[in-house]
Each structure stands twice: as structure tokens, then as C-alpha cells.
CSV table of C-alpha atoms in Angstrom, one decimal:
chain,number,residue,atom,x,y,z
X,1241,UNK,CA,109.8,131.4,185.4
X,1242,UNK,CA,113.2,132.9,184.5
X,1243,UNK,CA,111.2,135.7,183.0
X,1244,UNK,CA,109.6,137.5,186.0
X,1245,UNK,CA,109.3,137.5,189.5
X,1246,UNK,CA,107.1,134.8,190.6
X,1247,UNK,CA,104.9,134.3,193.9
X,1248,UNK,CA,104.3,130.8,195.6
X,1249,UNK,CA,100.1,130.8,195.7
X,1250,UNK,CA,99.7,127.0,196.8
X,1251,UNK,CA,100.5,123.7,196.8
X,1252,UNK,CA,98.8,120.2,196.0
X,1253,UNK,CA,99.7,117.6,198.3
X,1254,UNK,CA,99.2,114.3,197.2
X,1255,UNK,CA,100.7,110.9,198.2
X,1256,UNK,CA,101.1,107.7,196.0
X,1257,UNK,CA,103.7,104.9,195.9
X,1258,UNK,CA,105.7,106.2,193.0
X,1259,UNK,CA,106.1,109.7,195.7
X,1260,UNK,CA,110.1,108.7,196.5
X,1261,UNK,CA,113.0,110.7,196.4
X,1262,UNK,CA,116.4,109.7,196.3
X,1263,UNK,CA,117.1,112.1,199.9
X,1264,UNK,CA,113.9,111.3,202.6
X,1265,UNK,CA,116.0,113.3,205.3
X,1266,UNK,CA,115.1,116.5,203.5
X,1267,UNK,CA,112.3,116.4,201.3
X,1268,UNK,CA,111.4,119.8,199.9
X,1269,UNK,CA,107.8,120.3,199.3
X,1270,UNK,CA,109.3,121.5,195.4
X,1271,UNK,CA,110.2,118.1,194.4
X,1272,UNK,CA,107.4,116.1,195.9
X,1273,UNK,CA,104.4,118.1,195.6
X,1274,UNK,CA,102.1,120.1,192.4
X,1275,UNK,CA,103.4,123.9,193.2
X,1276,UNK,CA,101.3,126.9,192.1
X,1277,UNK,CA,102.9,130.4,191.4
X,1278,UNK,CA,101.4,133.4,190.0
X,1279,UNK,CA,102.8,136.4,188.0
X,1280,UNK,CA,103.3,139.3,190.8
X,1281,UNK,CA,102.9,141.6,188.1
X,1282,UNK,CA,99.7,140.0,186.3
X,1283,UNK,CA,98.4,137.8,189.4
X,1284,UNK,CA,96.1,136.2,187.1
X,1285,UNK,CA,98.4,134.2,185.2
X,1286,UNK,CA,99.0,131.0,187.6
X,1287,UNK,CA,101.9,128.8,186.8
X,1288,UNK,CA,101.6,125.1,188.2
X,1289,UNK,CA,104.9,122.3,188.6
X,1290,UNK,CA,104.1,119.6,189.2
X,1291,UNK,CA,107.0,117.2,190.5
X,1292,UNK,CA,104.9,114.4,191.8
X,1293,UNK,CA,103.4,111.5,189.9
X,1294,UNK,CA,99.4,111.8,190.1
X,1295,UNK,CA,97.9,108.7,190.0
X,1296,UNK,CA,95.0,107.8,187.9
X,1297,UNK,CA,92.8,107.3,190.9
X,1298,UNK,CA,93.8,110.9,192.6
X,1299,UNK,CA,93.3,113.0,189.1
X,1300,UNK,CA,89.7,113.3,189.0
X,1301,UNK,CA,90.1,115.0,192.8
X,1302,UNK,CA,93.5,116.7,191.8
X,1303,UNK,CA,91.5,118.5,189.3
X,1304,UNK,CA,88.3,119.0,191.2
X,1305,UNK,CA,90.2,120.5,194.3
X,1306,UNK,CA,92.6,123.0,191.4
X,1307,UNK,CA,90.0,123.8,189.0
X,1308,UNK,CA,87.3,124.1,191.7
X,1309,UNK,CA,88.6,127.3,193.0
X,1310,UNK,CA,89.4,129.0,190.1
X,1311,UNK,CA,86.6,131.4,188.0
X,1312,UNK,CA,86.6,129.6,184.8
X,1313,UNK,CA,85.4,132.6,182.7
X,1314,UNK,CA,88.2,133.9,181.0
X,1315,UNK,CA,90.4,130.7,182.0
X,1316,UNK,CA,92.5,129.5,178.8
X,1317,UNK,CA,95.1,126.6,180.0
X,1318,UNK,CA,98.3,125.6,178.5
X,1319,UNK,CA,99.7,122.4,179.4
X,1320,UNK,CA,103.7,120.9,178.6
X,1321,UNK,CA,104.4,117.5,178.9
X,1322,UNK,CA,106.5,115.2,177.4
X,1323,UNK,CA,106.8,111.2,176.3
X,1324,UNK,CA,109.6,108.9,175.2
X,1325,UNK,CA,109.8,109.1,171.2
X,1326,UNK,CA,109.1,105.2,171.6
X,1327,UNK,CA,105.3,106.0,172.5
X,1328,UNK,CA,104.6,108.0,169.4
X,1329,UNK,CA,103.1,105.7,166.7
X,1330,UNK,CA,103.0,106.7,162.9
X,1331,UNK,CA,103.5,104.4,159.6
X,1332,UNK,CA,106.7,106.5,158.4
X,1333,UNK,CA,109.9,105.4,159.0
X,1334,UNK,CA,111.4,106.0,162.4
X,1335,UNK,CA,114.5,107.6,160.8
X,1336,UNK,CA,113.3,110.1,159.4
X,1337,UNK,CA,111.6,111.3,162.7
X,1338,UNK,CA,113.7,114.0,164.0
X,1339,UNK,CA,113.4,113.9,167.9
X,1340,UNK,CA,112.9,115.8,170.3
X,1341,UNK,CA,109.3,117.2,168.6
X,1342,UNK,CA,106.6,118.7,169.8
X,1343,UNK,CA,102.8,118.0,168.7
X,1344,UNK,CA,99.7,119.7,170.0
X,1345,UNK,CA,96.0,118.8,170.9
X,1346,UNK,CA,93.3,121.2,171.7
X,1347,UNK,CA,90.1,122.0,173.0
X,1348,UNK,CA,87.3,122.8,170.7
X,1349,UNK,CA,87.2,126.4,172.7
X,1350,UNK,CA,90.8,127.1,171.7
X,1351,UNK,CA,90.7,128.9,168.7
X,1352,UNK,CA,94.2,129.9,168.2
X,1353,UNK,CA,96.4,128.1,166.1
X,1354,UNK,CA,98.7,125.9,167.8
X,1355,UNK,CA,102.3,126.3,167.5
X,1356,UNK,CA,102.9,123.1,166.1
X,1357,UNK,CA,101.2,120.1,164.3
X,1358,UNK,CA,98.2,118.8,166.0
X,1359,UNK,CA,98.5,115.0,167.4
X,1360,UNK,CA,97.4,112.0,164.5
X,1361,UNK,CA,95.5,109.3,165.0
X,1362,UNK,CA,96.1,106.4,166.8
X,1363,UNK,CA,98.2,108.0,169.2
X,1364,UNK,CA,96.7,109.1,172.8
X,1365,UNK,CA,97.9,110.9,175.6
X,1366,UNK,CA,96.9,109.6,179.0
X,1367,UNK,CA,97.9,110.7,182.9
X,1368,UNK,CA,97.3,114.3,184.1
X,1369,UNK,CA,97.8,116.3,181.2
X,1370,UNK,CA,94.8,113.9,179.8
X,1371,UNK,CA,92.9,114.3,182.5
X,1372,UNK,CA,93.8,118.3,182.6
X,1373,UNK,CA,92.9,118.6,178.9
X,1374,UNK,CA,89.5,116.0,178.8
X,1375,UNK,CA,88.1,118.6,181.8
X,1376,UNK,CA,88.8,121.4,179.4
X,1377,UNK,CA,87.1,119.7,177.0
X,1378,UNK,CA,84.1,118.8,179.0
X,1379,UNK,CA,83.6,122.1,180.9
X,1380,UNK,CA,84.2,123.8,177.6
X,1381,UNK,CA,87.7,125.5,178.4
X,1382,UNK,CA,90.2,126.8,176.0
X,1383,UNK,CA,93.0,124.6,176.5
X,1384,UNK,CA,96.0,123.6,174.4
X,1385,UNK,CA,98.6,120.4,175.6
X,1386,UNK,CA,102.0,120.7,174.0
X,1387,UNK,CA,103.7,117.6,173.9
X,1388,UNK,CA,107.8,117.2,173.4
X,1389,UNK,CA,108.5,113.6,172.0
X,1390,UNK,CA,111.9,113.0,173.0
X,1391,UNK,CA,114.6,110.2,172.7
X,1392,UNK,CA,116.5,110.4,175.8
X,1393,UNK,CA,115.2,109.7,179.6
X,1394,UNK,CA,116.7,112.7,181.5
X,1395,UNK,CA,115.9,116.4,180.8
X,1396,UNK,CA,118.8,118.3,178.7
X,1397,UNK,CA,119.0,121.2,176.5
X,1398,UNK,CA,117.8,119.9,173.3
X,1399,UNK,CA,114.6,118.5,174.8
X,1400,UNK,CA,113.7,121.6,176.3
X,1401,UNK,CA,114.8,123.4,173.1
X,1402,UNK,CA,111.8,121.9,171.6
X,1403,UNK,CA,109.5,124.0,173.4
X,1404,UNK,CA,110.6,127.1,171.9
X,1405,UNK,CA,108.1,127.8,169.4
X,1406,UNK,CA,105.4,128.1,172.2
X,1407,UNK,CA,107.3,131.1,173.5
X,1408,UNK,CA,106.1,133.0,170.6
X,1409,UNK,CA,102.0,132.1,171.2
X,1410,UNK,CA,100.0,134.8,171.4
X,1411,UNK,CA,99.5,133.5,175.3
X,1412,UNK,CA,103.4,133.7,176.2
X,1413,UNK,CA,104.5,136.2,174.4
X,1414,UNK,CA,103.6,139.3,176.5
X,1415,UNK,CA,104.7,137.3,179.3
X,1416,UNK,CA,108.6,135.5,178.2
X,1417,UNK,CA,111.2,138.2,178.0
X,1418,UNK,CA,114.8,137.9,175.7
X,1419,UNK,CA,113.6,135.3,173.5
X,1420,UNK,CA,116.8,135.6,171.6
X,1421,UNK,CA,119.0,134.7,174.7
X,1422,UNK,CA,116.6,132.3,175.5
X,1423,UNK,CA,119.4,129.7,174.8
X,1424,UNK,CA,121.9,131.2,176.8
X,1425,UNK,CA,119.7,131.0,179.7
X,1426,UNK,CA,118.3,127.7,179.4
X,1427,UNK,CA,122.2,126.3,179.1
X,1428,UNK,CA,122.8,128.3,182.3
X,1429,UNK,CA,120.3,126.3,184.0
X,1430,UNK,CA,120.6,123.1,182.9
X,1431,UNK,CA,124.4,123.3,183.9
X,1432,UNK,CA,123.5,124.4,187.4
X,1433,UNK,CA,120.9,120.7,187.4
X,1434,UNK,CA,123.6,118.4,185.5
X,1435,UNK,CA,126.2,119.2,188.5
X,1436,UNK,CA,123.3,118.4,191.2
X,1437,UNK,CA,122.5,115.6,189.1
X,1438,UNK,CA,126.0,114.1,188.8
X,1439,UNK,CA,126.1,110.2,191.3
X,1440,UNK,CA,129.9,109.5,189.9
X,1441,UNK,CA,131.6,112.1,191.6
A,861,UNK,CA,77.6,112.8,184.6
A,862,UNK,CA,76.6,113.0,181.1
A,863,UNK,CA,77.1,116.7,180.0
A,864,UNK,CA,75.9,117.4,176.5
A,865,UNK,CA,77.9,119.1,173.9
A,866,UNK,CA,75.5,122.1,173.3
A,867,UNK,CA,74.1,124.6,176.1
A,868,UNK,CA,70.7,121.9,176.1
A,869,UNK,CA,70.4,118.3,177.2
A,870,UNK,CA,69.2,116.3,174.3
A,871,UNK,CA,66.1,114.5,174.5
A,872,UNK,CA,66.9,110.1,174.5
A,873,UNK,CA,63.6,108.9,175.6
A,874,UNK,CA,62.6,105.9,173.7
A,875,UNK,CA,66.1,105.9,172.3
A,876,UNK,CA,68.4,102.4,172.0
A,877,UNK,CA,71.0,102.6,173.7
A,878,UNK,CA,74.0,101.0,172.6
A,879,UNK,CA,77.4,100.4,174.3
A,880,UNK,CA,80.1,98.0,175.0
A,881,UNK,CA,81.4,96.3,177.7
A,882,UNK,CA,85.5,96.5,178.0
A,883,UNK,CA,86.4,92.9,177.4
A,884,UNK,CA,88.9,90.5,176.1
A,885,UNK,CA,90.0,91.7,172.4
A,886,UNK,CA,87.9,94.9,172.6
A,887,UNK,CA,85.7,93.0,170.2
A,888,UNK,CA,82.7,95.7,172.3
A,889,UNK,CA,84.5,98.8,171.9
A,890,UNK,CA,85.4,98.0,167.9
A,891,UNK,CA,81.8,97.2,166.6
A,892,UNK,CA,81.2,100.7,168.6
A,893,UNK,CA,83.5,102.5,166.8
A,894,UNK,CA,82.3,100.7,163.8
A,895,UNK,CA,78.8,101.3,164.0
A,896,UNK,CA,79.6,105.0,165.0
A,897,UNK,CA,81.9,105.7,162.1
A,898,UNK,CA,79.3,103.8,159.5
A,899,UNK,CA,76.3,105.5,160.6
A,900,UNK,CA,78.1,108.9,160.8
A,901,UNK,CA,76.8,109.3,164.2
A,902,UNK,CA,77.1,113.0,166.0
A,903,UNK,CA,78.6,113.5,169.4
A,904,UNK,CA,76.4,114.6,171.5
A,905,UNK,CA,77.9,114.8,174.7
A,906,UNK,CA,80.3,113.1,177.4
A,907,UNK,CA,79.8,110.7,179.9
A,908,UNK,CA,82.5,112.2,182.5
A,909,UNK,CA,83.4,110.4,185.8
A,910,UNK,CA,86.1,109.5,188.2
A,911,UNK,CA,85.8,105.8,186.9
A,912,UNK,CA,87.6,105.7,183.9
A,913,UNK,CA,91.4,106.0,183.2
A,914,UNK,CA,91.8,109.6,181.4
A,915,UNK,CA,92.9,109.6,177.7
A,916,UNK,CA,92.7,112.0,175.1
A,917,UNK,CA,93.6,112.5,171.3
A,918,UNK,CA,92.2,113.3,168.2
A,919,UNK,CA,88.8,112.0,166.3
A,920,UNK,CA,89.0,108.7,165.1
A,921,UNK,CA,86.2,108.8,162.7
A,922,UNK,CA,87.4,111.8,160.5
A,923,UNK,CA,86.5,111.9,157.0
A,924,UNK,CA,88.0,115.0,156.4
A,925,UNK,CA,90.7,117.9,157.6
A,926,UNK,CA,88.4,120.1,159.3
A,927,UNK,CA,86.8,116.7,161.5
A,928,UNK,CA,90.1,115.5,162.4
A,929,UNK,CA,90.7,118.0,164.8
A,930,UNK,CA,88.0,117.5,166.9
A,931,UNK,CA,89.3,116.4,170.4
A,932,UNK,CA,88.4,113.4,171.8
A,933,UNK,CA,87.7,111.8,175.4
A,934,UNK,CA,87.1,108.4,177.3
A,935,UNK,CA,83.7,108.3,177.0
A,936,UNK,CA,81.5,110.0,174.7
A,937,UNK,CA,77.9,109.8,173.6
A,938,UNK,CA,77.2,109.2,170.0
A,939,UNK,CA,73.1,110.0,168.1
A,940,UNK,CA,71.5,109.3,165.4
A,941,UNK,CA,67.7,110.6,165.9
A,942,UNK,CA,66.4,109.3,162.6
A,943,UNK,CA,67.0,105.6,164.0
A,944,UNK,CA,66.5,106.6,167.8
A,945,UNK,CA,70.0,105.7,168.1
A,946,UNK,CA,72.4,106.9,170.9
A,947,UNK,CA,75.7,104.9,171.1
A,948,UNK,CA,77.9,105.3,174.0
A,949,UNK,CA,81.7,104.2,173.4
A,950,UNK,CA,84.4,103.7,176.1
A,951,UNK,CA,87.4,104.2,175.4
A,952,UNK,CA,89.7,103.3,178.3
A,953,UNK,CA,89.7,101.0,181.1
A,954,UNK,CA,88.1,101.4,184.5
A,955,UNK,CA,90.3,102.7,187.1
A,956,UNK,CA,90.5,99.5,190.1
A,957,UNK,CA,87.2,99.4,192.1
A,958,UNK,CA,85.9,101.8,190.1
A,959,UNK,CA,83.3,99.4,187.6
A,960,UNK,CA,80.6,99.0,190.4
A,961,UNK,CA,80.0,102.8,190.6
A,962,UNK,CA,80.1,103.4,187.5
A,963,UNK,CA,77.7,100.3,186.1
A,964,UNK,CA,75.8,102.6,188.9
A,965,UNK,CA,76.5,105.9,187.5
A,966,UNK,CA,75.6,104.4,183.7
A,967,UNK,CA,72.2,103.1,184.7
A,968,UNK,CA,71.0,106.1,186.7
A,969,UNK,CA,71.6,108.3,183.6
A,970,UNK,CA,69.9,105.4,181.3
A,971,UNK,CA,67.1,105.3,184.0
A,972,UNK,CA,67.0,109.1,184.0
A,973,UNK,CA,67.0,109.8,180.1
A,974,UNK,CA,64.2,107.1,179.9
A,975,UNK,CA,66.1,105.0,177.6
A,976,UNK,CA,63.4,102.4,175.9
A,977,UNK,CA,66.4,99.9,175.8
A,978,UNK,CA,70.7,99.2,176.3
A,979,UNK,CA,72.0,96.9,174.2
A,980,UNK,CA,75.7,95.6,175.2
A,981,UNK,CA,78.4,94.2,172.9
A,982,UNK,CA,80.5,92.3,174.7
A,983,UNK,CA,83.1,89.4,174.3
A,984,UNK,CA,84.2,86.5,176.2
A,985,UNK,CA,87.6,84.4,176.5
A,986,UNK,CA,87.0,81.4,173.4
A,987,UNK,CA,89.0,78.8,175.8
A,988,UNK,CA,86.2,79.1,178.0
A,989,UNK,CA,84.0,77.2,175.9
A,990,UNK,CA,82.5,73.5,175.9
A,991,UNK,CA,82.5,71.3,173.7
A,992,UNK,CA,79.0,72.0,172.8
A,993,UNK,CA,80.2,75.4,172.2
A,994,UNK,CA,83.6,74.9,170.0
A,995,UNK,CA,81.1,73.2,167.8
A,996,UNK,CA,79.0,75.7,167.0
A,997,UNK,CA,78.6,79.9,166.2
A,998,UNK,CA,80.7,81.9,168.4
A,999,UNK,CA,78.2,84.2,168.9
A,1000,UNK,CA,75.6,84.5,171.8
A,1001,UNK,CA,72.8,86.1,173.8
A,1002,UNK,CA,71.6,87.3,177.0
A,1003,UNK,CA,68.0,89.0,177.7
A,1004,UNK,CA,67.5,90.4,181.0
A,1005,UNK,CA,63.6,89.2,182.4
A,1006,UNK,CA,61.4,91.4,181.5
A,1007,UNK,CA,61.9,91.2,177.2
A,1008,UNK,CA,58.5,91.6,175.5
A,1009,UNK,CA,57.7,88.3,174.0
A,1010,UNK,CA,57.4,89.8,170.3
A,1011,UNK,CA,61.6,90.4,171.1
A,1012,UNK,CA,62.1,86.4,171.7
A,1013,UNK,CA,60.1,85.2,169.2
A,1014,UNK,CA,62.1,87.9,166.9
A,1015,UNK,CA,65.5,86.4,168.7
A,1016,UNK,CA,64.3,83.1,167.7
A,1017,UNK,CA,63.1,83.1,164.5
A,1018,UNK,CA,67.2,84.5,164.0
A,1019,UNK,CA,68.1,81.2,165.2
A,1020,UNK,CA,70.4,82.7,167.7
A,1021,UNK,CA,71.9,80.5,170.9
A,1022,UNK,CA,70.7,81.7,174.3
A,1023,UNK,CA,74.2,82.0,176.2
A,1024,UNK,CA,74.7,78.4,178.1
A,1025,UNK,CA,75.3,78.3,181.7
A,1026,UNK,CA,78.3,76.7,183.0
A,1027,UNK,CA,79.7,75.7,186.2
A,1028,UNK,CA,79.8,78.5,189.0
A,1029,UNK,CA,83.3,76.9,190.4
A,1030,UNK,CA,84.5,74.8,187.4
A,1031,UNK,CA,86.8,72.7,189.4
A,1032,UNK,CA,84.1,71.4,191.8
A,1033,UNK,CA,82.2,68.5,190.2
A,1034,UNK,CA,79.0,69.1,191.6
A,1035,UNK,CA,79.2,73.0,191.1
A,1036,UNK,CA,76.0,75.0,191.0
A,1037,UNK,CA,75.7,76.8,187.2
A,1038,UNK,CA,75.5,80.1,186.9
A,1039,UNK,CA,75.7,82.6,183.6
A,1040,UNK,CA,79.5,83.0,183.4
A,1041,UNK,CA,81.4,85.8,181.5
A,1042,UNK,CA,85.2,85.5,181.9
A,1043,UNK,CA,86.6,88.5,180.1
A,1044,UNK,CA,83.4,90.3,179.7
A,1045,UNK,CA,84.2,93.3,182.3
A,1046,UNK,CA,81.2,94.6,183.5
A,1047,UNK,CA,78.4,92.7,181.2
A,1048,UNK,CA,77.9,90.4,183.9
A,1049,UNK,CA,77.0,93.4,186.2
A,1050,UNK,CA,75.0,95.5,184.3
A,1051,UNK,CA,73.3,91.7,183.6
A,1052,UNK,CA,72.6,90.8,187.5
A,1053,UNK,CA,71.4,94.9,187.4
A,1054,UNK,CA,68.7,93.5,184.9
A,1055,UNK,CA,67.8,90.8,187.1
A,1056,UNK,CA,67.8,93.1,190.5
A,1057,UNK,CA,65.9,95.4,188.6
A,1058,UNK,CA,63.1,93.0,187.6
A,1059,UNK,CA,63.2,91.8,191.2
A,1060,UNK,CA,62.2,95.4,192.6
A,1061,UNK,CA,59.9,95.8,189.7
A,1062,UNK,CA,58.0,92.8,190.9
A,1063,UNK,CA,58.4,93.9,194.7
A,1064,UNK,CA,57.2,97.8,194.1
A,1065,UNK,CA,54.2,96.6,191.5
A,1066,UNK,CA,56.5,98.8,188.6
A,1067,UNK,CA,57.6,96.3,185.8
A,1068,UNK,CA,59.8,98.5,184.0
A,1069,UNK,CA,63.5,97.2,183.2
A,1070,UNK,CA,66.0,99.0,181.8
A,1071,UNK,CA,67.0,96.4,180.2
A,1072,UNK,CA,63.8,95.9,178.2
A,1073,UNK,CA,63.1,96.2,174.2
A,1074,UNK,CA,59.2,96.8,173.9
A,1075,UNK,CA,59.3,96.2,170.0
A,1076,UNK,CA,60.5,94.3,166.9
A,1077,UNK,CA,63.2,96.5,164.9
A,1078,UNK,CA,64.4,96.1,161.5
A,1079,UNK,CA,67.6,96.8,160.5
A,1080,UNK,CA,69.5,96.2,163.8
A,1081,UNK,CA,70.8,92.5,164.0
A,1082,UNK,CA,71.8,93.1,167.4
A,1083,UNK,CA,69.2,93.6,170.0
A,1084,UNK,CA,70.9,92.2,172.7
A,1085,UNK,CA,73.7,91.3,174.7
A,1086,UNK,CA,75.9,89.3,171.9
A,1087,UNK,CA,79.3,87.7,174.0
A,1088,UNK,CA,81.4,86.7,171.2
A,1089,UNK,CA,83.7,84.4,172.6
A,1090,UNK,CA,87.5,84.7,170.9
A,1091,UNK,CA,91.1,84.1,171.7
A,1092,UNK,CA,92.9,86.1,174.1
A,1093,UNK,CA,95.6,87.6,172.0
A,1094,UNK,CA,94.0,87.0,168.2
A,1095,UNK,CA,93.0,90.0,166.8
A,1096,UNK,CA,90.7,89.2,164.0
A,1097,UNK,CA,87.2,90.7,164.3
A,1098,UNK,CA,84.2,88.0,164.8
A,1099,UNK,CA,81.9,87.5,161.3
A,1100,UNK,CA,78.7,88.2,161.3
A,1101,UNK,CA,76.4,85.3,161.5
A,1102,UNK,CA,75.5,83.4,159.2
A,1103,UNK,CA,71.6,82.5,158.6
A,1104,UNK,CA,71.2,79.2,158.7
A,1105,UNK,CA,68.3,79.0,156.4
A,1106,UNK,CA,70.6,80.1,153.6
């Protein structure tokens, strides 16, 4: 989003128990709602945050209510989500897993190659981006999921780091600028969250 | 919904239908996958629906590098025309209050696609059991009403045991009995569905169940609802059983 100039389109309202913040007094529909934005300059490429937790009963609508009002020919979806490194199962060693790392599932519409390995068997992906990426599936949508495995609980540099190689897809590349001070900018905003972030002060 | 795979519906009349039931050990959902991977069934399509928790990954079944990336969803429908098989498999739980409407949902498709039969694989918690029970197969069967008689007699002959009924309220002494599934999800449903079915059949003049087999069928052991009772927690798979005439 630090790349061009973005307009708010919509939001997704949604209410669940897990829908708390740590300040009531001043909620900000940013932090407690799904938030769409599109490209001023290309208004067809839609960006959507979401900062809420969507329950498993309220994604089949969430998607209905998003996906309903878009044209789907043409539509090619990328989704980023990540899990605690403790979620992904495999038979090698855990040391010589290298976290934060990304894996990728697809659509059998999404011909381009991912930009990392594809997910193996036995392990699953569940919540939204499932739900995001079985519609795809069923409604025969490109769509690729790009999932960061990571070892620590609160966003930092080297997590987001991991999500570098997508920058270079043929989807994002028209649309990132300064891919090579790409770091410089992600550690200027991660500073700017760490100080809001900060309870021992 | 069920939306096929290809741009045209595929056509499942007189097909067995097979699915399980999401129960205790996911003894159902593991003779599915099972069967699927055995009889190198095709997807055909998706069964999507607001009932099931959403999960995605990779195919399970792949033999090879160029199957294994083949997504996969919660609930997919499996072929194989040459035995007029269609196998659905489940692969996540239902979301709360959601197993009614779909048990609805599933038997309005299998009504729709004119389905000759459904066969459910199911299980059932082992400390359930009698004592009549603990000493014999694990295995059992339910038939809804209207089975041709060529089916029981097959059913028979196998030397199978007709699932017992036990006490409605097992604390109460003088407890009506009832057919009793703990840990069998929705089998117990899609059962009573059987029985409502047969009741409306009789009511309209119509005696078609969805839950009928017209014929004898080699090859398939498993015609019917088959509760496997096993331990919560043990993950062994159930044997196959054993003829006694042997």
C-alpha cells in the first residue's frame, strides 16, 4: 500500500466474540472491520485488510456479500496469510526448518507458477483464506494463498520479509514500486508499530 | 449445492452413493479416503455449502507430481462409472447447527440426481456396547424400511448383526429402546430421514426411499450402514470381517 495511492472502496462489518480491542473508547473501523481499497490509478485492482477475526459461521456470507458484487471474469485473487511454524507438519527434522517461510496453494485456474513451494500433504489451511481459496476453487477462479510459517506471535520485520518473493509475481510486479528499498521501507514502518505497540513504557 | 468440475452435470442415476458420517475416530471418513484412493476414483465435482468448516490443501491421493497439485476442498464428489460408483467424502466438521440443513441439503441432491442407493460408513463409541456386544464382531448394520428383500437375504446369508437397540435414557430402568448412535454424527439423522421417508411414501402412495438398494451386488461388502463401534482415542482401523463359515 506504500506503493501507490490508495482509495477506501468499502468495508465489511462483521461482529463475533473474538471482535475486542484493547481501546473501546475509540474504535477505528481499520482495526475492527475487513477494509477494501482500490488502486486510484488502476481501480480494478481491489486490496482488502482484514483486521477482524471471521468466524466460521459468518464466512460463507462474508464471501457471498464480497464476491457477490464483483464481475468474476477476469478476477484472479491473491491471498497472504500466515500460521505459527508449530501448525506446519512434515517428517524432517524441525531444525533444519528455517522460519519464517512461505508455501503456496492454488486454484486449478491459476496457471502461473507460484513464487514458492506449493503446500504438502497432510497439512491444511482452514479460516478465511480457506474459505476465500475453496470458493475460487469451486467457482473456477484463479487464485493463489501465500502462506508465511513463522515462529514468533507478533508481526516484525523478518516475518514480513518472507513475503518478498511475491513482489516479483507477474501479478505485483507492475503494481510494487523500489523493490530494492523495499527493506528500508518495511523497517520504517514496523518502527512506527513497535512504538504504538510498546505496554512498558 | 453440488457443482460439477466440468461445464456439464454428470449423470448419477442408478448410481451407489457412498459417504461417511463424521464420527468418533473418523473410522467413515478413512474407509472413504480408502476406497477413493484404491479404486482411483475421479473428482467429479463439489458439494459446497455453508455447513461445513472451510479447509483446503493439497490432494491426498496423488500418485504422482503432476496429481499432487490438485487443490482440494471439504467436500468433494468422487466416480467411478464402470461400477456406478459416486463416493462423497467430507472432510471437515459441521459448523454448530448446521448438520440438520445439511443432512437436508445432501438428500435433496441424492433425491434429485436419482441416486438408486446411499450407503453410510459410520462409527460408534466401543464403551457404548453391551455385553452381548463386547462379545462379538464390532461391526454392524442398519437398513432403512423399504430394502428389497433380495438385499436382506444377501445381508444375511453374510452373517452380519442387525445393529441392537438399547435404552433411549440409559439411566432410567424402564427406558423405552430406541436405535442409538453415540458418536455417529449425523448417521442417526440421515437414518430417521429413511424412516420419514418411507412414512410419506406410504402416506402419498410413492414407495421410493432414498435409502433403498433394489439389487444384489458383488464385489461391494458394504451395502449398508456399517457402525463400527471403537475406542474414543485408539487409532487403529477396524478389520474386515471375518466369514464365519471359514
Amino acid at each position: 500500500m506504500n506503493s501507490g495511492a490508495w482509495e477506501e472502496v468499502g468495508c465489511a462489518k462483521l461482529w463475533n466474540e473474538w471482535c475486542r480491542t484493547t481501546d473501546t473508547t475509540h474504535l477505528s473501523p481499520a482495526k475492527s472491520f475487513c477494509m477494501f481499497y482500490h488502486l486510484k490509478s488502476n481501480p480494478s485492482v481491489v486490496l482488502c485488510q482484514c483486521n477482524c477475526y471471521v468466524a466460521e459461521d459468518q464466512q460463507y456470507q462474508w464471501l457471498e456479500k464480497v464476491f457477490g458484487s464483483c464481475p468474476k471474469k477476469n478476477m484472479q485473487v491473491m491471498i497472504l496469510t500466515c500460521r505459527h511454524v508449530t501448525d506446519y507438519k512434515t517428517s524432517e527434522s524441525t531444525s533444519s526448518l528455517h522460519s519464517p517461510f512461505l508455501k503456496a496453494l492454488k486454484t486449478q485456474n491459476f496457471k502461473e507458477p507460484p513464487c514458492c513451494p506449493l503446500l504438502e500433504q497432510p497439512n491444511i489451511v482452514h479460516d478465511l483464506p480457506a474459505a476465500v481459496l475453496s470458493y475460487c476453487q469451486v467457482w473456477k477462479i484463479p487464485a493463489v494463498l501465500y502462506l508465511c510459517y513463522t515462529d514468533v506471535m507478533k508481526l516484525d520485520l523478518i516475518t514480513v520479509e518472507a513475503f518478498r518473493p511475491i513482489l516479483s509475481s507477474r501479478s505485483l510486479k507492475g503494481l510494487v514500486k523500489n523493490i530494492p528499498q523495499s527493506t528500508e521501507i518495511l523497517k520504517k514502518l514496523m518502527t512506527t508499530n513497535e512504538i504504538q505497540s510498546n505496554i512498558y513504557t | 449445492m453440488f457443482v460439477p468440475c466440468g461445464d456439464s452435470v454428470p449423470d448419477l442415476a442408478g448410481h451407489t452413493l457412498l459417504m461417511p458420517a463424521v464420527s468418533v475416530g473418523n473410522v467413515g471418513q478413512l474407509a472413504i479416503d480408502l476406497i477413493i484412493s484404491t479404486l482411483n476414483m475421479h473428482k467429479i465435482g463439489y458439494f459446497y455449502t455453508d455447513c461445513l468448516v472451510p479447509m483446503v490443501g493439497n490432494n491426498p491421493y496423488a500418485t504422482a507430481e503432476e496429481n499432487s497439485t490438485e487443490l482440494c476442498i471439504n467436500a468433494e464428489v468422487y466416480s467411478l462409472p464402470s461400477k456406478k460408483l459416486v463416493a462423497l467424502q467430507l472432510r471437515s466438521i459441521f459448523i454448530k447447527y448446521k448438520s440438520k440443513p445439511f443432512c437436508e441439503k445432501l438428500l435433496s441432491w441424492v433425491k434429485s440426481s436419482n441416486c438408486a442407493k446411499v450407503i453410510v460408513l459410520s462409527s460408534s463409541h466401543s464403551y457404548h456396547r453391551n455385553d452381548l456386544q463386547l462379545r462379538s464382531t464390532p461391526f454392524r448394520y442398519l437398513l432403512t424400511p423399504i430394502v428389497p428383500k433380495s438385499v436382506q437375504n444377501r445381508i444375511q446369508s453374510l452373517n452380519w448383526e442387525e445393529m441392537e437397540k438399547s435404552p433411549c435414557i440409559p439411566e432410567i430402568d424402564d427406558s423405552e429402546f430406541c436405535i442409538r448412535i453415540p458418536g455417529g454424527g449425523i448417521t442417526k439423522t440421515l437414518y430417521d430421514e429413511g424412516h420419514t421417508e418411507r412414512e410419506r411414501g406410504r402416506d402419498t402412495g410413492r414407495g421410493r426411499s432414498r435409502l433403498h438398494a433394489p439389487g444384489a451386488r458383488r464385489g461391494i461388502r458394504s451395502r449398508v450402514s456399517r457402525i463400527a463401534p471403537r475406542a474414543k482415542g485408539r487409532r487403529q482401523t477396524a478389520a474386515p470381517p471375518r466369514d464365519p463359515n471359514k
